[in-house]
Amino acid sequence: MTLENGDLLNDVANYYSDKLRAHGNRAAGVDWNGEAGQNLRFSQLLKVVDPTVPYTIGDIGCGYGALVDYLKTLNHDFQYTGIDISEQMVSAANARFENQQNFRFLVGNSLDEPSDYCVASGIFNVRLERSDEDWLSSIIHTIEKMNASSRKGFAFNCLTSYSDSEKMRSYLYYADPLRLFDICKRRFSRNVALLHDYGLYEFTIIVRKDP
């Protein structure tokens, strides 16, 4: 998560650290229902990538490094930097990928240097006690930083406001996909895609930088 308020950062970091302690290095450890859904989300986010050439990628809210596992199955030529505000998550990731040169994991809330692509999976979902207005403001701030940190494009996902009302939870944030699409289209690039057709109660936005 890449939110700026110190109390909010701590609350969110503690939430995910508790998940990791409870469930370990698997999808539930980063608050997903299962690996299949986690990988489906990765496949949507990675549509921003051109896999025909080597690339660098930054993963905001990297958790224990599950995206690296998925990328390795694709046989892409990539260098990876993962960022997470949870020290426990970063420690778990470093332990899993110790001595592997193309991967690095850092504690923080933004990339320390630009990459070709920047992605974020699930970091905008858990708002805890924050208001819709405050949470949306933090999302916009974060995607502005993702834009600044990516040379070729970035992608992120959110729970959707089109979710069934009876299945919504008060501590989660359900974003308006059309509003975030409009923000990305007006502020960041003419080449923006909204993906809302992959069977989950969420959407993915892909922003490709203008050539």
PDB file of C-alpha atoms in Angstrom:
ATOM      1  CA  MET A   1       0.000   0.000   0.000  1.00  0.00           C
ATOM      2  CA  THR A   2       1.293   3.445  -0.824  1.00  0.00           C
ATOM      3  CA  LEU A   3      -0.739   5.799   1.297  1.00  0.00           C
ATOM      4  CA  GLU A   4       0.855   8.796   2.947  1.00  0.00           C
ATOM      5  CA  ASN A   5      -0.859   9.280   6.326  1.00  0.00           C
ATOM      6  CA  GLY A   6       1.327   7.688   8.997  1.00  0.00           C
ATOM      7  CA  ASP A   7      -1.529   6.250  11.082  1.00  0.00           C
ATOM      8  CA  LEU A   8      -3.193   4.865   7.979  1.00  0.00           C
ATOM      9  CA  LEU A   9       0.050   3.282   6.803  1.00  0.00           C
ATOM     10  CA  ASN A  10       0.491   1.600  10.170  1.00  0.00           C
ATOM     11  CA  ASP A  11      -3.105   0.357  10.296  1.00  0.00           C
ATOM     12  CA  VAL A  12      -2.917  -1.164   6.822  1.00  0.00           C
ATOM     13  CA  ALA A  13       0.545  -2.639   7.429  1.00  0.00           C
ATOM     14  CA  ASN A  14      -0.678  -4.247  10.650  1.00  0.00           C
ATOM     15  CA  TYR A  15      -3.750  -5.640   8.894  1.00  0.00           C
ATOM     16  CA  TYR A  16      -1.669  -7.419   6.252  1.00  0.00           C
ATOM     17  CA  SER A  17       1.051  -8.478   8.674  1.00  0.00           C
ATOM     18  CA  ASP A  18      -1.639 -10.191  10.733  1.00  0.00           C
ATOM     19  CA  LYS A  19      -2.896 -11.987   7.609  1.00  0.00           C
ATOM     20  CA  LEU A  20       0.619 -13.200   6.842  1.00  0.00           C
ATOM     21  CA  ARG A  21       1.135 -14.471  10.389  1.00  0.00           C
ATOM     22  CA  ALA A  22      -2.193 -16.287  10.279  1.00  0.00           C
ATOM     23  CA  HIS A  23      -1.926 -17.863   6.834  1.00  0.00           C
ATOM     24  CA  GLY A  24       1.727 -17.794   5.731  1.00  0.00           C
ATOM     25  CA  ASN A  25       3.112 -17.448   2.208  1.00  0.00           C
ATOM     26  CA  ARG A  26      -0.023 -18.158   0.231  1.00  0.00           C
ATOM     27  CA  ALA A  27      -2.960 -16.250  -1.220  1.00  0.00           C
ATOM     28  CA  ALA A  28      -4.794 -15.989   2.120  1.00  0.00           C
ATOM     29  CA  GLY A  29      -1.663 -14.406   3.576  1.00  0.00           C
ATOM     30  CA  VAL A  30      -2.320 -11.350   1.429  1.00  0.00           C
ATOM     31  CA  ASP A  31      -6.100 -11.508   1.950  1.00  0.00           C
ATOM     32  CA  TRP A  32      -7.141 -13.284  -1.260  1.00  0.00           C
ATOM     33  CA  ASN A  33      -9.570 -16.202  -1.305  1.00  0.00           C
ATOM     34  CA  GLY A  34      -7.298 -18.477  -3.316  1.00  0.00           C
ATOM     35  CA  GLU A  35      -4.416 -18.835  -5.730  1.00  0.00           C
ATOM     36  CA  ALA A  36      -6.615 -19.149  -8.825  1.00  0.00           C
ATOM     37  CA  GLY A  37      -8.146 -15.715  -8.271  1.00  0.00           C
ATOM     38  CA  GLN A  38      -4.771 -14.245  -7.388  1.00  0.00           C
ATOM     39  CA  ASN A  39      -3.276 -15.494 -10.649  1.00  0.00           C
ATOM     40  CA  LEU A  40      -6.281 -14.297 -12.634  1.00  0.00           C
ATOM     41  CA  ARG A  41      -5.680 -10.818 -11.272  1.00  0.00           C
ATOM     42  CA  PHE A  42      -1.999 -11.020 -12.231  1.00  0.00           C
ATOM     43  CA  SER A  43      -2.929 -12.040 -15.781  1.00  0.00           C
ATOM     44  CA  GLN A  44      -5.105  -8.935 -16.135  1.00  0.00           C
ATOM     45  CA  LEU A  45      -2.493  -6.570 -14.708  1.00  0.00           C
ATOM     46  CA  LEU A  46       0.249  -7.959 -16.938  1.00  0.00           C
ATOM     47  CA  LYS A  47      -1.688  -7.044 -20.062  1.00  0.00           C
ATOM     48  CA  VAL A  48       0.141  -3.724 -19.729  1.00  0.00           C
ATOM     49  CA  VAL A  49       3.459  -5.486 -20.443  1.00  0.00           C
ATOM     50  CA  ASP A  50       5.098  -6.094 -23.817  1.00  0.00           C
ATOM     51  CA  PRO A  51       6.596  -9.564 -23.208  1.00  0.00           C
ATOM     52  CA  THR A  52       8.555  -9.619 -26.478  1.00  0.00           C
ATOM     53  CA  VAL A  53      11.365  -7.476 -25.041  1.00  0.00           C
ATOM     54  CA  PRO A  54      13.154  -7.463 -21.654  1.00  0.00           C
ATOM     55  CA  TYR A  55      11.572  -5.134 -19.107  1.00  0.00           C
ATOM     56  CA  THR A  56      11.697  -3.891 -15.540  1.00  0.00           C
ATOM     57  CA  ILE A  57       8.619  -3.990 -13.341  1.00  0.00           C
ATOM     58  CA  GLY A  58       7.726  -2.512  -9.978  1.00  0.00           C
ATOM     59  CA  ASP A  59       5.140  -4.243  -7.772  1.00  0.00           C
ATOM     60  CA  ILE A  60       3.460  -1.908  -5.274  1.00  0.00           C
ATOM     61  CA  GLY A  61       2.189  -3.837  -2.277  1.00  0.00           C
ATOM     62  CA  CYS A  62       4.216  -6.885  -3.265  1.00  0.00           C
ATOM     63  CA  GLY A  63       3.393  -9.033  -0.242  1.00  0.00           C
ATOM     64  CA  TYR A  64       5.472 -12.208  -0.107  1.00  0.00           C
ATOM     65  CA  GLY A  65       6.348 -11.979  -3.825  1.00  0.00           C
ATOM     66  CA  ALA A  66       3.573 -14.021  -5.452  1.00  0.00           C
ATOM     67  CA  LEU A  67       3.822 -11.984  -8.655  1.00  0.00           C
ATOM     68  CA  VAL A  68       7.398 -13.211  -9.118  1.00  0.00           C
ATOM     69  CA  ASP A  69       6.169 -16.802  -8.955  1.00  0.00           C
ATOM     70  CA  TYR A  70       3.594 -16.049 -11.628  1.00  0.00           C
ATOM     71  CA  LEU A  71       6.030 -14.160 -13.869  1.00  0.00           C
ATOM     72  CA  LYS A  72       8.503 -17.026 -13.733  1.00  0.00           C
ATOM     73  CA  THR A  73       5.865 -19.351 -15.212  1.00  0.00           C
ATOM     74  CA  LEU A  74       5.578 -17.026 -18.225  1.00  0.00           C
ATOM     75  CA  ASN A  75       9.297 -17.165 -19.062  1.00  0.00           C
ATOM     76  CA  HIS A  76       9.507 -13.398 -19.496  1.00  0.00           C
ATOM     77  CA  ASP A  77      12.887 -11.654 -19.406  1.00  0.00           C
ATOM     78  CA  PHE A  78      12.342  -9.235 -16.528  1.00  0.00           C
ATOM     79  CA  GLN A  79      13.873  -7.508 -13.527  1.00  0.00           C
ATOM     80  CA  TYR A  80      11.593  -6.994 -10.559  1.00  0.00           C
ATOM     81  CA  THR A  81      11.337  -4.640  -7.597  1.00  0.00           C
ATOM     82  CA  GLY A  82       8.721  -5.256  -4.923  1.00  0.00           C
ATOM     83  CA  ILE A  83       7.655  -2.594  -2.416  1.00  0.00           C
ATOM     84  CA  ASP A  84       5.541  -3.143   0.680  1.00  0.00           C
ATOM     85  CA  ILE A  85       4.854  -1.134   3.836  1.00  0.00           C
ATOM     86  CA  SER A  86       4.755  -4.338   5.910  1.00  0.00           C
ATOM     87  CA  GLU A  87       8.223  -5.277   7.128  1.00  0.00           C
ATOM     88  CA  GLN A  88       6.988  -8.818   7.726  1.00  0.00           C
ATOM     89  CA  MET A  89       5.903  -9.140   4.096  1.00  0.00           C
ATOM     90  CA  VAL A  90       9.250  -7.901   2.794  1.00  0.00           C
ATOM     91  CA  SER A  91      11.144 -10.225   5.134  1.00  0.00           C
ATOM     92  CA  ALA A  92       9.081 -13.171   3.879  1.00  0.00           C
ATOM     93  CA  ALA A  93       9.719 -12.210   0.253  1.00  0.00           C
ATOM     94  CA  ASN A  94      13.456 -11.775   0.773  1.00  0.00           C
ATOM     95  CA  ALA A  95      13.639 -15.174   2.437  1.00  0.00           C
ATOM     96  CA  ARG A  96      11.781 -16.819  -0.431  1.00  0.00           C
ATOM     97  CA  PHE A  97      13.978 -15.318  -3.158  1.00  0.00           C
ATOM     98  CA  GLU A  98      17.304 -15.095  -1.352  1.00  0.00           C
ATOM     99  CA  ASN A  99      20.340 -14.816  -3.661  1.00  0.00           C
ATOM    100  CA  GLN A 100      18.230 -14.447  -6.829  1.00  0.00           C
ATOM    101  CA  GLN A 101      19.766 -11.453  -8.575  1.00  0.00           C
ATOM    102  CA  ASN A 102      16.870 -10.163 -10.684  1.00  0.00           C
ATOM    103  CA  PHE A 103      14.492  -9.702  -7.766  1.00  0.00           C
ATOM    104  CA  ARG A 104      14.636  -7.253  -4.895  1.00  0.00           C
ATOM    105  CA  PHE A 105      12.176  -6.359  -2.142  1.00  0.00           C
ATOM    106  CA  LEU A 106      12.110  -3.118  -0.172  1.00  0.00           C
ATOM    107  CA  VAL A 107      10.113  -1.685   2.711  1.00  0.00           C
ATOM    108  CA  GLY A 108       8.411   1.519   1.629  1.00  0.00           C
ATOM    109  CA  ASN A 109       5.402   3.093  -0.036  1.00  0.00           C
ATOM    110  CA  SER A 110       6.833   3.979  -3.453  1.00  0.00           C
ATOM    111  CA  LEU A 111       9.510   2.808  -5.862  1.00  0.00           C
ATOM    112  CA  ASP A 112      13.014   4.136  -5.293  1.00  0.00           C
ATOM    113  CA  GLU A 113      13.654   4.400  -9.053  1.00  0.00           C
ATOM    114  CA  PRO A 114      11.517   4.303 -12.221  1.00  0.00           C
ATOM    115  CA  SER A 115      10.710   1.032 -13.953  1.00  0.00           C
ATOM    116  CA  ASP A 116       9.232   0.248 -17.361  1.00  0.00           C
ATOM    117  CA  TYR A 117       5.992  -0.871 -15.756  1.00  0.00           C
ATOM    118  CA  CYS A 118       4.357  -0.501 -12.370  1.00  0.00           C
ATOM    119  CA  VAL A 119       1.511  -2.675 -11.084  1.00  0.00           C
ATOM    120  CA  ALA A 120      -0.578  -2.866  -7.919  1.00  0.00           C
ATOM    121  CA  SER A 121      -2.891  -5.732  -6.981  1.00  0.00           C
ATOM    122  CA  GLY A 122      -5.345  -5.425  -4.127  1.00  0.00           C
ATOM    123  CA  ILE A 123      -3.794  -2.443  -2.374  1.00  0.00           C
ATOM    124  CA  PHE A 124      -6.914  -0.273  -2.725  1.00  0.00           C
ATOM    125  CA  ASN A 125      -9.394  -2.714  -1.191  1.00  0.00           C
ATOM    126  CA  VAL A 126      -9.007  -2.516   2.601  1.00  0.00           C
ATOM    127  CA  ARG A 127      -9.891   0.960   3.823  1.00  0.00           C
ATOM    128  CA  LEU A 128     -10.717  -0.071   7.426  1.00  0.00           C
ATOM    129  CA  GLU A 129     -12.390   2.929   9.099  1.00  0.00           C
ATOM    130  CA  ARG A 130     -11.525   5.587   6.508  1.00  0.00           C
ATOM    131  CA  SER A 131     -14.229   7.490   4.646  1.00  0.00           C
ATOM    132  CA  ASP A 132     -14.906   7.006   0.945  1.00  0.00           C
ATOM    133  CA  GLU A 133     -13.665  10.523   0.257  1.00  0.00           C
ATOM    134  CA  ASP A 134     -10.381  10.074   2.118  1.00  0.00           C
ATOM    135  CA  TRP A 135      -9.755   6.663   0.590  1.00  0.00           C
ATOM    136  CA  LEU A 136     -10.420   7.842  -2.966  1.00  0.00           C
ATOM    137  CA  SER A 137      -8.024  10.723  -2.410  1.00  0.00           C
ATOM    138  CA  SER A 138      -5.327   8.281  -1.309  1.00  0.00           C
ATOM    139  CA  ILE A 139      -5.971   6.071  -4.358  1.00  0.00           C
ATOM    140  CA  ILE A 140      -5.573   9.009  -6.723  1.00  0.00           C
ATOM    141  CA  HIS A 141      -2.374  10.064  -4.987  1.00  0.00           C
ATOM    142  CA  THR A 142      -0.998   6.543  -5.294  1.00  0.00           C
ATOM    143  CA  ILE A 143      -1.767   6.163  -8.999  1.00  0.00           C
ATOM    144  CA  GLU A 144      -0.179   9.571  -9.611  1.00  0.00           C
ATOM    145  CA  LYS A 145       2.990   8.155  -8.045  1.00  0.00           C
ATOM    146  CA  MET A 146       2.671   4.991 -10.123  1.00  0.00           C
ATOM    147  CA  ASN A 147       2.434   7.124 -13.242  1.00  0.00           C
ATOM    148  CA  ALA A 148       5.542   9.055 -12.250  1.00  0.00           C
ATOM    149  CA  SER A 149       7.427   5.811 -11.536  1.00  0.00           C
ATOM    150  CA  SER A 150       6.669   4.033 -14.827  1.00  0.00           C
ATOM    151  CA  ARG A 151       8.146   4.675 -18.262  1.00  0.00           C
ATOM    152  CA  LYS A 152       5.868   2.540 -20.421  1.00  0.00           C
ATOM    153  CA  GLY A 153       2.720   2.046 -18.398  1.00  0.00           C
ATOM    154  CA  PHE A 154       1.040   0.956 -15.191  1.00  0.00           C
ATOM    155  CA  ALA A 155      -1.925  -1.113 -14.060  1.00  0.00           C
ATOM    156  CA  PHE A 156      -3.991  -1.535 -10.901  1.00  0.00           C
ATOM    157  CA  ASN A 157      -7.181  -3.202  -9.719  1.00  0.00           C
ATOM    158  CA  CYS A 158     -10.016  -2.264  -7.374  1.00  0.00           C
ATOM    159  CA  LEU A 159     -13.161  -3.817  -6.010  1.00  0.00           C
ATOM    160  CA  THR A 160     -16.094  -2.547  -8.055  1.00  0.00           C
ATOM    161  CA  SER A 161     -19.021  -0.395  -7.025  1.00  0.00           C
ATOM    162  CA  TYR A 162     -21.110  -2.685  -9.260  1.00  0.00           C
ATOM    163  CA  SER A 163     -20.752  -5.486  -6.704  1.00  0.00           C
ATOM    164  CA  ASP A 164     -23.905  -7.088  -5.300  1.00  0.00           C
ATOM    165  CA  SER A 165     -24.910  -4.949  -2.323  1.00  0.00           C
ATOM    166  CA  GLU A 166     -25.554  -7.926  -0.048  1.00  0.00           C
ATOM    167  CA  LYS A 167     -21.992  -9.140  -0.543  1.00  0.00           C
ATOM    168  CA  MET A 168     -20.290  -5.817   0.201  1.00  0.00           C
ATOM    169  CA  ARG A 169     -18.321  -5.380   3.431  1.00  0.00           C
ATOM    170  CA  SER A 170     -18.111  -2.094   5.331  1.00  0.00           C
ATOM    171  CA  TYR A 171     -14.322  -2.218   5.812  1.00  0.00           C
ATOM    172  CA  LEU A 172     -13.678  -2.641   2.081  1.00  0.00           C
ATOM    173  CA  TYR A 173     -13.695   0.055  -0.594  1.00  0.00           C
ATOM    174  CA  TYR A 174     -15.705  -0.418  -3.795  1.00  0.00           C
ATOM    175  CA  ALA A 175     -14.479   2.028  -6.425  1.00  0.00           C
ATOM    176  CA  ASP A 176     -16.402   3.557  -9.304  1.00  0.00           C
ATOM    177  CA  PRO A 177     -14.583   2.143 -12.357  1.00  0.00           C
ATOM    178  CA  LEU A 178     -15.839   4.886 -14.669  1.00  0.00           C
ATOM    179  CA  ARG A 179     -14.524   7.639 -12.412  1.00  0.00           C
ATOM    180  CA  LEU A 180     -11.051   6.119 -12.178  1.00  0.00           C
ATOM    181  CA  PHE A 181     -11.009   5.441 -15.922  1.00  0.00           C
ATOM    182  CA  ASP A 182     -11.846   9.101 -16.546  1.00  0.00           C
ATOM    183  CA  ILE A 183      -9.091  10.278 -14.191  1.00  0.00           C
ATOM    184  CA  CYS A 184      -6.505   8.062 -15.910  1.00  0.00           C
ATOM    185  CA  LYS A 185      -7.672   9.060 -19.383  1.00  0.00           C
ATOM    186  CA  ARG A 186      -7.589  12.789 -18.646  1.00  0.00           C
ATOM    187  CA  ARG A 187      -4.404  12.916 -16.557  1.00  0.00           C
ATOM    188  CA  PHE A 188      -2.056  10.176 -17.710  1.00  0.00           C
ATOM    189  CA  SER A 189      -2.533   8.850 -21.242  1.00  0.00           C
ATOM    190  CA  ARG A 190      -4.823   8.580 -24.252  1.00  0.00           C
ATOM    191  CA  ASN A 191      -4.294   4.802 -24.143  1.00  0.00           C
ATOM    192  CA  VAL A 192      -6.315   3.490 -21.207  1.00  0.00           C
ATOM    193  CA  ALA A 193      -8.248   0.218 -20.919  1.00  0.00           C
ATOM    194  CA  LEU A 194     -10.904  -0.714 -18.365  1.00  0.00           C
ATOM    195  CA  LEU A 195     -11.196  -4.478 -17.881  1.00  0.00           C
ATOM    196  CA  HIS A 196     -14.372  -5.521 -16.107  1.00  0.00           C
ATOM    197  CA  ASP A 197     -15.087  -8.856 -17.742  1.00  0.00           C
ATOM    198  CA  TYR A 198     -13.066 -11.540 -15.942  1.00  0.00           C
ATOM    199  CA  GLY A 199     -15.558 -12.921 -13.477  1.00  0.00           C
ATOM    200  CA  LEU A 200     -14.520 -11.229 -10.221  1.00  0.00           C
ATOM    201  CA  TYR A 201     -16.198  -8.424  -8.281  1.00  0.00           C
ATOM    202  CA  GLU A 202     -13.514  -6.009  -9.368  1.00  0.00           C
ATOM    203  CA  PHE A 203     -11.950  -4.277 -12.343  1.00  0.00           C
ATOM    204  CA  THR A 204      -8.475  -3.601 -13.696  1.00  0.00           C
ATOM    205  CA  ILE A 205      -7.294  -0.400 -15.334  1.00  0.00           C
ATOM    206  CA  ILE A 206      -4.393  -0.512 -17.798  1.00  0.00           C
ATOM    207  CA  VAL A 207      -2.578   2.731 -18.641  1.00  0.00           C
ATOM    208  CA  ARG A 208      -0.158   2.602 -21.556  1.00  0.00           C
ATOM    209  CA  LYS A 209       2.070   5.633 -21.934  1.00  0.00           C
ATOM    210  CA  ASP A 210       1.882   7.487 -25.237  1.00  0.00           C
ATOM    211  CA  PRO A 211       4.843   6.597 -27.492  1.00  0.00           C
TER     212      PRO A 211
END
